[in-house]
PDB file of C-alpha atoms and ligand atoms in Angstrom:
ATOM      1  CA  MET A   1      28.574 -10.572   0.459  1.00  0.00           C
ATOM      2  CA  SER A   2      25.504  -9.384  -1.352  1.00  0.00           C
ATOM      3  CA  GLN A   3      23.102 -11.760  -3.053  1.00  0.00           C
ATOM      4  CA  PRO A   4      23.719 -12.354  -6.765  1.00  0.00           C
ATOM      5  CA  HIS A   5      21.227 -10.253  -8.701  1.00  0.00           C
ATOM      6  CA  SER A   6      20.527 -12.888 -11.303  1.00  0.00           C
ATOM      7  CA  GLU A   7      19.229 -15.352  -8.742  1.00  0.00           C
ATOM      8  CA  PRO A   8      15.876 -16.523 -10.105  1.00  0.00           C
ATOM      9  CA  THR A   9      13.014 -15.859  -7.766  1.00  0.00           C
ATOM     10  CA  ASN A  10       9.264 -16.044  -7.942  1.00  0.00           C
ATOM     11  CA  ARG A  11       8.818 -14.262  -4.711  1.00  0.00           C
ATOM     12  CA  PRO A  12       6.712 -11.123  -5.036  1.00  0.00           C
ATOM     13  CA  ARG A  13       7.798  -7.859  -3.456  1.00  0.00           C
ATOM     14  CA  ILE A  14       5.356  -6.977  -0.737  1.00  0.00           C
ATOM     15  CA  LEU A  15       4.711  -3.302  -0.034  1.00  0.00           C
ATOM     16  CA  ALA A  16       2.537  -2.116   2.857  1.00  0.00           C
ATOM     17  CA  ILE A  17       0.906   1.260   2.211  1.00  0.00           C
ATOM     18  CA  SER A  18       0.607   2.693   5.662  1.00  0.00           C
ATOM     19  CA  ASN A  19       0.046   5.822   7.707  1.00  0.00           C
ATOM     20  CA  GLN A  20      -2.050   5.748  10.865  1.00  0.00           C
ATOM     21  CA  LYS A  21      -3.499   9.135   9.963  1.00  0.00           C
ATOM     22  CA  GLY A  22      -6.867   8.875   8.216  1.00  0.00           C
ATOM     23  CA  GLY A  23      -7.631  10.257   4.778  1.00  0.00           C
ATOM     24  CA  VAL A  24      -4.065  10.889   3.608  1.00  0.00           C
ATOM     25  CA  GLY A  25      -4.367   8.938   0.347  1.00  0.00           C
ATOM     26  CA  LYS A  26      -3.356   5.384   1.323  1.00  0.00           C
ATOM     27  CA  THR A  27      -6.170   3.666  -0.567  1.00  0.00           C
ATOM     28  CA  THR A  28      -5.934   6.015  -3.530  1.00  0.00           C
ATOM     29  CA  THR A  29      -2.209   5.292  -3.734  1.00  0.00           C
ATOM     30  CA  ALA A  30      -2.617   1.516  -3.325  1.00  0.00           C
ATOM     31  CA  VAL A  31      -5.273   1.279  -6.040  1.00  0.00           C
ATOM     32  CA  ASN A  32      -3.666   3.629  -8.554  1.00  0.00           C
ATOM     33  CA  LEU A  33      -0.107   2.508  -8.056  1.00  0.00           C
ATOM     34  CA  ALA A  34      -1.304  -1.072  -8.508  1.00  0.00           C
ATOM     35  CA  THR A  35      -3.144  -0.108 -11.702  1.00  0.00           C
ATOM     36  CA  ALA A  36      -0.139   1.781 -13.061  1.00  0.00           C
ATOM     37  CA  MET A  37       2.124  -1.209 -12.352  1.00  0.00           C
ATOM     38  CA  ALA A  38      -0.374  -3.589 -13.969  1.00  0.00           C
ATOM     39  CA  ALA A  39      -0.415  -1.300 -17.020  1.00  0.00           C
ATOM     40  CA  VAL A  40       3.297  -1.962 -17.528  1.00  0.00           C
ATOM     41  CA  ASN A  41       2.703  -5.712 -17.324  1.00  0.00           C
ATOM     42  CA  LYS A  42       3.507  -6.334 -13.696  1.00  0.00           C
ATOM     43  CA  ARG A  43       1.254  -8.900 -12.072  1.00  0.00           C
ATOM     44  CA  VAL A  44      -0.189  -7.131  -9.070  1.00  0.00           C
ATOM     45  CA  LEU A  45      -2.287  -8.223  -6.105  1.00  0.00           C
ATOM     46  CA  VAL A  46      -3.910  -5.646  -3.817  1.00  0.00           C
ATOM     47  CA  ILE A  47      -4.773  -6.814  -0.299  1.00  0.00           C
ATOM     48  CA  ASP A  48      -7.485  -4.706   1.319  1.00  0.00           C
ATOM     49  CA  MET A  49      -6.625  -4.824   5.038  1.00  0.00           C
ATOM     50  CA  ASP A  50      -9.023  -2.030   5.983  1.00  0.00           C
ATOM     51  CA  PRO A  51     -12.485  -2.893   7.387  1.00  0.00           C
ATOM     52  CA  GLN A  52     -13.776   0.181   5.507  1.00  0.00           C
ATOM     53  CA  GLY A  53     -13.190  -1.805   2.295  1.00  0.00           C
ATOM     54  CA  ASN A  54     -12.403   1.288   0.233  1.00  0.00           C
ATOM     55  CA  ALA A  55      -9.797  -0.424  -1.931  1.00  0.00           C
ATOM     56  CA  SER A  56     -12.277  -3.193  -2.799  1.00  0.00           C
ATOM     57  CA  THR A  57     -14.901  -0.585  -3.721  1.00  0.00           C
ATOM     58  CA  SER A  58     -12.431   1.545  -5.685  1.00  0.00           C
ATOM     59  CA  LEU A  59     -11.527  -1.540  -7.706  1.00  0.00           C
ATOM     60  CA  GLY A  60     -15.192  -2.114  -8.540  1.00  0.00           C
ATOM     61  CA  ILE A  61     -15.760  -5.263  -6.471  1.00  0.00           C
ATOM     62  CA  ASP A  62     -19.374  -5.527  -5.375  1.00  0.00           C
ATOM     63  CA  HIS A  63     -20.128  -6.572  -1.772  1.00  0.00           C
ATOM     64  CA  LYS A  64     -21.674  -9.821  -2.985  1.00  0.00           C
ATOM     65  CA  HIS A  65     -18.293 -10.810  -4.405  1.00  0.00           C
ATOM     66  CA  ARG A  66     -16.476 -10.373  -1.109  1.00  0.00           C
ATOM     67  CA  ASN A  67     -17.653 -13.618   0.516  1.00  0.00           C
ATOM     68  CA  ILE A  68     -14.184 -15.063   0.861  1.00  0.00           C
ATOM     69  CA  ASN A  69     -12.000 -12.185   1.955  1.00  0.00           C
ATOM     70  CA  ILE A  70      -8.929 -11.292   3.970  1.00  0.00           C
ATOM     71  CA  TYR A  71     -10.769 -11.993   7.235  1.00  0.00           C
ATOM     72  CA  HIS A  72     -11.004 -15.675   6.312  1.00  0.00           C
ATOM     73  CA  VAL A  73      -7.340 -15.747   5.357  1.00  0.00           C
ATOM     74  CA  LEU A  74      -6.259 -14.187   8.661  1.00  0.00           C
ATOM     75  CA  THR A  75      -8.369 -16.572  10.718  1.00  0.00           C
ATOM     76  CA  GLY A  76      -7.220 -19.586   8.700  1.00  0.00           C
ATOM     77  CA  GLU A  77     -10.689 -20.364   7.323  1.00  0.00           C
ATOM     78  CA  ALA A  78      -9.555 -19.886   3.708  1.00  0.00           C
ATOM     79  CA  THR A  79      -6.309 -20.034   1.807  1.00  0.00           C
ATOM     80  CA  LEU A  80      -4.903 -16.885   0.277  1.00  0.00           C
ATOM     81  CA  ASP A  81      -5.424 -18.240  -3.216  1.00  0.00           C
ATOM     82  CA  ALA A  82      -9.103 -19.005  -2.511  1.00  0.00           C
ATOM     83  CA  ALA A  83      -9.635 -15.361  -1.534  1.00  0.00           C
ATOM     84  CA  ILE A  84      -8.223 -13.817  -4.706  1.00  0.00           C
ATOM     85  CA  THR A  85     -10.786 -11.942  -6.804  1.00  0.00           C
ATOM     86  CA  PRO A  86      -9.893 -10.759 -10.311  1.00  0.00           C
ATOM     87  CA  THR A  87     -10.651  -7.136 -11.228  1.00  0.00           C
ATOM     88  CA  ALA A  88     -11.705  -5.769 -14.615  1.00  0.00           C
ATOM     89  CA  ILE A  89      -8.102  -4.633 -15.080  1.00  0.00           C
ATOM     90  CA  PRO A  90      -5.712  -7.138 -16.685  1.00  0.00           C
ATOM     91  CA  ASN A  91      -2.857  -8.268 -14.382  1.00  0.00           C
ATOM     92  CA  LEU A  92      -4.638  -6.886 -11.314  1.00  0.00           C
ATOM     93  CA  SER A  93      -6.449  -8.904  -8.640  1.00  0.00           C
ATOM     94  CA  VAL A  94      -7.576  -8.096  -5.126  1.00  0.00           C
ATOM     95  CA  ILE A  95      -8.192  -9.820  -1.835  1.00  0.00           C
ATOM     96  CA  THR A  96     -11.180  -7.907  -0.560  1.00  0.00           C
ATOM     97  CA  SER A  97     -12.007  -6.694   2.891  1.00  0.00           C
ATOM     98  CA  GLY A  98     -15.128  -7.961   4.630  1.00  0.00           C
ATOM     99  CA  VAL A  99     -17.590  -6.821   7.257  1.00  0.00           C
ATOM    100  CA  ASP A 100     -16.005  -9.155   9.814  1.00  0.00           C
ATOM    101  CA  LEU A 101     -12.597  -7.582   9.478  1.00  0.00           C
ATOM    102  CA  ALA A 102     -13.240  -4.987  12.203  1.00  0.00           C
ATOM    103  CA  ALA A 103     -13.729  -7.873  14.637  1.00  0.00           C
ATOM    104  CA  ALA A 104     -10.470  -9.445  13.509  1.00  0.00           C
ATOM    105  CA  GLU A 105      -8.485  -6.835  15.489  1.00  0.00           C
ATOM    106  CA  ILE A 106      -9.942  -8.455  18.630  1.00  0.00           C
ATOM    107  CA  GLU A 107     -10.324 -12.048  17.459  1.00  0.00           C
ATOM    108  CA  LEU A 108      -6.712 -12.290  16.352  1.00  0.00           C
ATOM    109  CA  ILE A 109      -5.506 -11.580  19.884  1.00  0.00           C
ATOM    110  CA  ASP A 110      -6.374 -15.139  20.913  1.00  0.00           C
ATOM    111  CA  LEU A 111      -4.850 -16.806  17.867  1.00  0.00           C
ATOM    112  CA  GLU A 112      -1.406 -18.292  17.727  1.00  0.00           C
ATOM    113  CA  ASN A 113       1.198 -16.071  16.089  1.00  0.00           C
ATOM    114  CA  ARG A 114      -1.339 -13.261  15.859  1.00  0.00           C
ATOM    115  CA  GLN A 115       1.045 -10.739  14.294  1.00  0.00           C
ATOM    116  CA  ALA A 116       2.267 -13.118  11.570  1.00  0.00           C
ATOM    117  CA  ARG A 117      -1.021 -14.514  10.226  1.00  0.00           C
ATOM    118  CA  LEU A 118      -0.739 -12.676   6.912  1.00  0.00           C
ATOM    119  CA  LYS A 119       2.956 -13.464   6.539  1.00  0.00           C
ATOM    120  CA  GLU A 120       2.257 -17.162   7.038  1.00  0.00           C
ATOM    121  CA  ALA A 121      -0.615 -17.076   4.551  1.00  0.00           C
ATOM    122  CA  LEU A 122       1.671 -15.507   1.964  1.00  0.00           C
ATOM    123  CA  VAL A 123       4.426 -18.087   2.331  1.00  0.00           C
ATOM    124  CA  ASN A 124       4.266 -20.540  -0.570  1.00  0.00           C
ATOM    125  CA  GLN A 125       1.036 -19.039  -1.819  1.00  0.00           C
ATOM    126  CA  GLY A 126       0.184 -16.218  -4.143  1.00  0.00           C
ATOM    127  CA  LEU A 127       3.548 -16.631  -5.788  1.00  0.00           C
ATOM    128  CA  GLY A 128       2.325 -15.714  -9.249  1.00  0.00           C
ATOM    129  CA  TRP A 129       2.692 -12.020  -8.485  1.00  0.00           C
ATOM    130  CA  ASP A 130       5.395  -9.438  -9.046  1.00  0.00           C
ATOM    131  CA  PHE A 131       3.992  -7.061  -6.448  1.00  0.00           C
ATOM    132  CA  ILE A 132       1.600  -7.332  -3.548  1.00  0.00           C
ATOM    133  CA  LEU A 133       0.339  -3.964  -2.256  1.00  0.00           C
ATOM    134  CA  ILE A 134      -1.349  -3.985   1.132  1.00  0.00           C
ATOM    135  CA  ASP A 135      -3.766  -1.144   1.842  1.00  0.00           C
ATOM    136  CA  CYS A 136      -3.600  -0.597   5.617  1.00  0.00           C
ATOM    137  CA  PRO A 137      -6.295   0.885   7.855  1.00  0.00           C
ATOM    138  CA  PRO A 138      -5.747   4.250   9.586  1.00  0.00           C
ATOM    139  CA  SER A 139      -4.477   2.723  12.832  1.00  0.00           C
ATOM    140  CA  LEU A 140      -1.453   0.889  14.144  1.00  0.00           C
ATOM    141  CA  GLY A 141      -3.414  -2.097  15.485  1.00  0.00           C
ATOM    142  CA  LEU A 142      -3.091  -5.800  14.711  1.00  0.00           C
ATOM    143  CA  LEU A 143      -4.192  -5.478  11.079  1.00  0.00           C
ATOM    144  CA  THR A 144      -1.446  -2.966  10.305  1.00  0.00           C
ATOM    145  CA  LEU A 145       1.011  -5.012  12.374  1.00  0.00           C
ATOM    146  CA  ASN A 146       0.203  -8.077  10.224  1.00  0.00           C
ATOM    147  CA  ALA A 147       0.889  -5.991   7.112  1.00  0.00           C
ATOM    148  CA  LEU A 148       4.201  -4.664   8.453  1.00  0.00           C
ATOM    149  CA  VAL A 149       5.346  -8.122   9.514  1.00  0.00           C
ATOM    150  CA  ALA A 150       4.506  -9.566   6.077  1.00  0.00           C
ATOM    151  CA  ALA A 151       5.968  -6.692   4.044  1.00  0.00           C
ATOM    152  CA  ASP A 152       9.393  -6.164   2.532  1.00  0.00           C
ATOM    153  CA  ALA A 153       8.954  -2.417   2.611  1.00  0.00           C
ATOM    154  CA  VAL A 154       6.546   0.342   3.567  1.00  0.00           C
ATOM    155  CA  MET A 155       5.238   3.116   1.368  1.00  0.00           C
ATOM    156  CA  VAL A 156       4.033   6.107   3.310  1.00  0.00           C
ATOM    157  CA  PRO A 157       1.550   8.513   1.736  1.00  0.00           C
ATOM    158  CA  LEU A 158       1.858  11.868   3.468  1.00  0.00           C
ATOM    159  CA  GLN A 159      -0.549  14.726   3.039  1.00  0.00           C
ATOM    160  CA  ALA A 160       1.312  18.005   2.764  1.00  0.00           C
ATOM    161  CA  GLU A 161      -0.340  19.797   5.686  1.00  0.00           C
ATOM    162  CA  PHE A 162       0.457  21.253   9.104  1.00  0.00           C
ATOM    163  CA  LEU A 163       1.896  18.698  11.592  1.00  0.00           C
ATOM    164  CA  ALA A 164       2.521  16.103   8.863  1.00  0.00           C
ATOM    165  CA  LEU A 165       5.996  15.393  10.250  1.00  0.00           C
ATOM    166  CA  GLU A 166       4.755  14.900  13.832  1.00  0.00           C
ATOM    167  CA  GLY A 167       2.287  12.284  12.623  1.00  0.00           C
ATOM    168  CA  ILE A 168       4.856  10.337  10.674  1.00  0.00           C
ATOM    169  CA  SER A 169       7.315  10.071  13.582  1.00  0.00           C
ATOM    170  CA  HIS A 170       4.882   7.713  15.341  1.00  0.00           C
ATOM    171  CA  LEU A 171       4.798   5.478  12.264  1.00  0.00           C
ATOM    172  CA  VAL A 172       8.581   5.526  11.955  1.00  0.00           C
ATOM    173  CA  ARG A 173       8.890   4.407  15.604  1.00  0.00           C
ATOM    174  CA  THR A 174       6.409   1.595  14.963  1.00  0.00           C
ATOM    175  CA  ILE A 175       8.377   0.458  11.906  1.00  0.00           C
ATOM    176  CA  GLU A 176      11.553   0.424  14.026  1.00  0.00           C
ATOM    177  CA  ARG A 177       9.829  -1.691  16.681  1.00  0.00           C
ATOM    178  CA  VAL A 178       8.509  -4.158  14.087  1.00  0.00           C
ATOM    179  CA  LYS A 179      12.013  -4.367  12.615  1.00  0.00           C
ATOM    180  CA  LYS A 180      13.527  -5.158  15.975  1.00  0.00           C
ATOM    181  CA  SER A 181      10.971  -7.762  17.017  1.00  0.00           C
ATOM    182  CA  PHE A 182       9.557  -9.436  13.925  1.00  0.00           C
ATOM    183  CA  ASN A 183      10.905  -8.297  10.569  1.00  0.00           C
ATOM    184  CA  PRO A 184      14.573  -7.243  10.586  1.00  0.00           C
ATOM    185  CA  THR A 185      14.733  -6.411   6.866  1.00  0.00           C
ATOM    186  CA  LEU A 186      11.690  -4.127   6.784  1.00  0.00           C
ATOM    187  CA  GLU A 187      12.506  -0.755   5.254  1.00  0.00           C
ATOM    188  CA  ILE A 188      10.745   2.371   4.066  1.00  0.00           C
ATOM    189  CA  GLN A 189      10.495   2.135   0.268  1.00  0.00           C
ATOM    190  CA  GLY A 190       9.546   5.763   0.095  1.00  0.00           C
ATOM    191  CA  ILE A 191       7.337   8.625   1.168  1.00  0.00           C
ATOM    192  CA  VAL A 192       4.877  10.079  -1.303  1.00  0.00           C
ATOM    193  CA  LEU A 193       3.421  13.534  -0.833  1.00  0.00           C
ATOM    194  CA  THR A 194      -0.277  13.489  -1.644  1.00  0.00           C
ATOM    195  CA  MET A 195      -2.965  16.088  -2.335  1.00  0.00           C
ATOM    196  CA  VAL A 196      -0.264  18.642  -3.054  1.00  0.00           C
ATOM    197  CA  ASP A 197      -1.535  22.072  -3.984  1.00  0.00           C
ATOM    198  CA  LYS A 198       1.216  24.070  -5.642  1.00  0.00           C
ATOM    199  CA  ARG A 199      -0.710  27.337  -5.123  1.00  0.00           C
ATOM    200  CA  ASN A 200      -0.699  26.834  -1.382  1.00  0.00           C
ATOM    201  CA  ASN A 201       2.352  28.195   0.483  1.00  0.00           C
ATOM    202  CA  LEU A 202       1.856  25.890   3.452  1.00  0.00           C
ATOM    203  CA  SER A 203       1.851  22.852   1.168  1.00  0.00           C
ATOM    204  CA  GLU A 204       5.157  24.030  -0.287  1.00  0.00           C
ATOM    205  CA  MET A 205       6.704  24.642   3.150  1.00  0.00           C
ATOM    206  CA  VAL A 206       5.655  21.217   4.403  1.00  0.00           C
ATOM    207  CA  GLU A 207       7.090  19.614   1.265  1.00  0.00           C
ATOM    208  CA  SER A 208      10.448  21.269   1.768  1.00  0.00           C
ATOM    209  CA  ASP A 209      10.507  20.273   5.484  1.00  0.00           C
ATOM    210  CA  VAL A 210       9.683  16.647   4.641  1.00  0.00           C
ATOM    211  CA  ARG A 211      12.372  16.557   1.946  1.00  0.00           C
ATOM    212  CA  GLU A 212      14.919  18.053   4.317  1.00  0.00           C
ATOM    213  CA  PHE A 213      14.112  15.492   6.997  1.00  0.00           C
ATOM    214  CA  PHE A 214      13.737  12.322   4.912  1.00  0.00           C
ATOM    215  CA  GLY A 215      16.009  13.217   1.984  1.00  0.00           C
ATOM    216  CA  ALA A 216      16.031  10.739  -0.891  1.00  0.00           C
ATOM    217  CA  LYS A 217      13.315   8.610   0.745  1.00  0.00           C
ATOM    218  CA  VAL A 218      10.789  11.148  -0.548  1.00  0.00           C
ATOM    219  CA  TYR A 219       9.774  10.421  -4.130  1.00  0.00           C
ATOM    220  CA  THR A 220      10.418  13.191  -6.636  1.00  0.00           C
ATOM    221  CA  THR A 221       6.884  12.638  -7.922  1.00  0.00           C
ATOM    222  CA  THR A 222       4.163  14.289  -5.869  1.00  0.00           C
ATOM    223  CA  ILE A 223       0.452  13.596  -6.264  1.00  0.00           C
ATOM    224  CA  PRO A 224      -1.519  16.783  -6.941  1.00  0.00           C
ATOM    225  CA  ARG A 225      -4.927  17.491  -5.497  1.00  0.00           C
ATOM    226  CA  ASN A 226      -7.064  16.504  -8.457  1.00  0.00           C
ATOM    227  CA  VAL A 227     -10.834  16.256  -8.649  1.00  0.00           C
ATOM    228  CA  ARG A 228     -10.747  13.306 -11.072  1.00  0.00           C
ATOM    229  CA  ILE A 229      -8.906  11.281  -8.388  1.00  0.00           C
ATOM    230  CA  SER A 230     -11.710  11.931  -5.908  1.00  0.00           C
ATOM    231  CA  GLU A 231     -14.457  11.180  -8.447  1.00  0.00           C
ATOM    232  CA  ALA A 232     -13.049   7.862  -9.633  1.00  0.00           C
ATOM    233  CA  PRO A 233     -13.903   5.622  -6.592  1.00  0.00           C
ATOM    234  CA  SER A 234     -17.639   6.308  -6.885  1.00  0.00           C
ATOM    235  CA  HIS A 235     -17.433   4.829 -10.392  1.00  0.00           C
ATOM    236  CA  GLY A 236     -15.646   1.750  -9.020  1.00  0.00           C
ATOM    237  CA  LYS A 237     -12.616   2.583 -11.112  1.00  0.00           C
ATOM    238  CA  PRO A 238      -9.026   3.638 -10.503  1.00  0.00           C
ATOM    239  CA  VAL A 239      -8.413   7.152 -11.864  1.00  0.00           C
ATOM    240  CA  LEU A 240      -6.158   5.654 -14.542  1.00  0.00           C
ATOM    241  CA  ILE A 241      -9.200   3.899 -16.002  1.00  0.00           C
ATOM    242  CA  TYR A 242     -11.682   6.676 -15.226  1.00  0.00           C
ATOM    243  CA  ASP A 243      -9.653   9.456 -16.843  1.00  0.00           C
ATOM    244  CA  LEU A 244      -6.224   8.478 -18.134  1.00  0.00           C
ATOM    245  CA  ALA A 245      -5.440  11.994 -19.323  1.00  0.00           C
ATOM    246  CA  SER A 246      -5.996  13.590 -15.897  1.00  0.00           C
ATOM    247  CA  LYS A 247      -3.155  15.093 -13.878  1.00  0.00           C
ATOM    248  CA  GLY A 248      -3.832  12.523 -11.168  1.00  0.00           C
ATOM    249  CA  SER A 249      -3.364   9.617 -13.571  1.00  0.00           C
ATOM    250  CA  ARG A 250      -0.133  11.052 -14.916  1.00  0.00           C
ATOM    251  CA  ALA A 251       1.190  11.507 -11.388  1.00  0.00           C
ATOM    252  CA  TYR A 252       0.461   7.887 -10.453  1.00  0.00           C
ATOM    253  CA  LEU A 253       2.109   6.650 -13.656  1.00  0.00           C
ATOM    254  CA  ASP A 254       5.188   8.721 -12.768  1.00  0.00           C
ATOM    255  CA  LEU A 255       5.139   7.382  -9.222  1.00  0.00           C
ATOM    256  CA  ALA A 256       4.977   3.794 -10.492  1.00  0.00           C
ATOM    257  CA  GLY A 257       7.984   4.517 -12.688  1.00  0.00           C
ATOM    258  CA  GLU A 258       9.915   5.799  -9.698  1.00  0.00           C
ATOM    259  CA  VAL A 259       8.912   2.897  -7.449  1.00  0.00           C
ATOM    260  CA  LEU A 260       9.896   0.364 -10.129  1.00  0.00           C
ATOM    261  CA  LYS A 261      13.209   2.125 -10.644  1.00  0.00           C
ATOM    262  CA  ARG A 262      13.959   1.916  -6.922  1.00  0.00           C
ATOM    263  CA  GLU A 263      13.045  -1.748  -6.953  1.00  0.00           C
ATOM    264  CA  GLN A 264      15.324  -2.295  -9.950  1.00  0.00           C
ATOM    265  CA  ALA A 265      18.173  -0.552  -8.150  1.00  0.00           C
ATOM    266  CA  LEU A 266      17.670  -2.996  -5.303  1.00  0.00           C
ATOM    267  CA  GLY A 267      17.877  -5.745  -7.905  1.00  0.00           C
ATOM    268  CA  ILE A 268      15.650  -8.039  -5.917  1.00  0.00           C
ATOM    269  CA  SER A 269      12.235  -7.651  -7.409  1.00  0.00           C
ATOM    270  CA  ALA A 270      10.940 -10.688  -9.228  1.00  0.00           C
ATOM    271  CA  GLY A 271       9.364  -8.770 -12.062  1.00  0.00           C
ATOM    272  CA  VAL A 272      12.029  -6.136 -12.352  1.00  0.00           C
ATOM    273  CA  ALA A 273      15.363  -7.768 -11.704  1.00  0.00           C
ATOM    274  CA  ALA A 274      17.734  -7.864 -14.632  1.00  0.00           C
TER     275      ALA A 274
HETATM  276  N1  ATP B 301      -4.728  13.543  -4.926  1.00  0.00           N
HETATM  277  C1  ATP B 301      -6.000  13.640  -4.546  1.00  0.00           C
HETATM  278  N2  ATP B 301      -6.775  14.654  -5.023  1.00  0.00           N
HETATM  279  C2  ATP B 301      -8.065  14.761  -4.634  1.00  0.00           C
HETATM  280  N3  ATP B 301      -8.664  13.926  -3.779  1.00  0.00           N
HETATM  281  C3  ATP B 301      -7.943  12.919  -3.272  1.00  0.00           C
HETATM  282  C4  ATP B 301      -6.581  12.725  -3.641  1.00  0.00           C
HETATM  283  N4  ATP B 301      -6.117  11.627  -2.976  1.00  0.00           N
HETATM  284  C5  ATP B 301      -7.146  11.167  -2.245  1.00  0.00           C
HETATM  285  N5  ATP B 301      -8.239  11.930  -2.418  1.00  0.00           N
HETATM  286  C6  ATP B 301      -9.543  11.769  -1.777  1.00  0.00           C
HETATM  287  O1  ATP B 301      -9.366  11.969  -0.387  1.00  0.00           O
HETATM  288  C7  ATP B 301     -10.114  11.026   0.368  1.00  0.00           C
HETATM  289  C8  ATP B 301      -9.154  10.193   1.222  1.00  0.00           C
HETATM  290  O2  ATP B 301      -8.315   9.442   0.363  1.00  0.00           O
HETATM  291  P1  ATP B 301      -8.012   7.897   0.658  1.00  0.00           P
HETATM  292  O3  ATP B 301      -9.273   7.176   0.908  1.00  0.00           O
HETATM  293  O4  ATP B 301      -7.124   7.410  -0.392  1.00  0.00           O
HETATM  294  O5  ATP B 301      -7.219   8.073   2.022  1.00  0.00           O
HETATM  295  P2  ATP B 301      -6.860   6.934   3.082  1.00  0.00           P
HETATM  296  O6  ATP B 301      -5.590   7.335   3.727  1.00  0.00           O
HETATM  297  O7  ATP B 301      -6.929   5.603   2.469  1.00  0.00           O
HETATM  298  O8  ATP B 301      -8.081   7.095   4.104  1.00  0.00           O
HETATM  299  P3  ATP B 301      -8.389   6.107   5.334  1.00  0.00           P
HETATM  300  O9  ATP B 301      -7.382   6.461   6.370  1.00  0.00           O
HETATM  301  O10 ATP B 301      -9.803   6.451   5.732  1.00  0.00           O
HETATM  302  O11 ATP B 301      -8.238   4.705   4.844  1.00  0.00           O
HETATM  303  C9  ATP B 301     -10.888  10.208  -0.636  1.00  0.00           C
HETATM  304  O12 ATP B 301     -12.161  10.760  -0.789  1.00  0.00           O
HETATM  305  C10 ATP B 301     -10.087  10.359  -1.916  1.00  0.00           C
HETATM  306  O13 ATP B 301     -10.876  10.212  -3.078  1.00  0.00           O
HETATM  307 MG1   MG B 302      -7.990   3.896   3.051  1.00  0.00          MG
END
């Protein structure tokens, strides 16, 4: 029997934004999807799991305000709640990345339950959120594993370019392995095509291949290549704040609508359930 949909729950939905390929739009998607969700009154927490710290920078958090960060949560030196930093955007907070996070890949190996450190930190904490979006690094190491073990679902940004499908098969196999060993209910929430250039034939061909292969898992919304999106991080702002009227902002608002609709169909999201 399925769970009753009206069951009250404060548990946030946790989405890992992952693709081991670099530069495909993970951080851009995490930051802008989070902002778009916050704009429709969802309470959103972004967790920056990438030592590069791009999500923290894109959300305008200065290095001097990253003293308690995800590294300390993973190593047990700080609670999740102690690491939460508010952003200038209402309803949106972040747990920043820190310089030590690169070392965490190695340091975690010796810790108990190394793949479930984030999951354990999230249990009974950070419950005031509707959504937690985890920005993963471009690798399938222990940091990404912690995100996949903690997550309910994975969002995969995919750049519409040659060999895109080959790259994603590795991630799909990893998700299957995590499901089998650690997180049986993990699923792919969806695949979002990023940096789409409608004038480019290759981009169009890749899009149709990806849709044929993954079917309804691919969001209808695609994110266009848009210069305002690439300018926004250097201003420490999501594109929705930097230039709301841009094509990039509109695309991320549409994507948020689609993601929330999928969540509603599942009937299990705290902030969305009927
Ligand atoms: N739709 C877009 N249009 C134009 N530029 C984009 C778009 N999406 C992302 N970019 C730019 O492409 C670069 C890579 O994007 P992003 O940092 O989001 O990728 P990533 O997958 O998080 O990278 P990494 O693997 O290094 O973490 C950034 O400079 C970003 O501003
Ligand atoms: Mg990134």
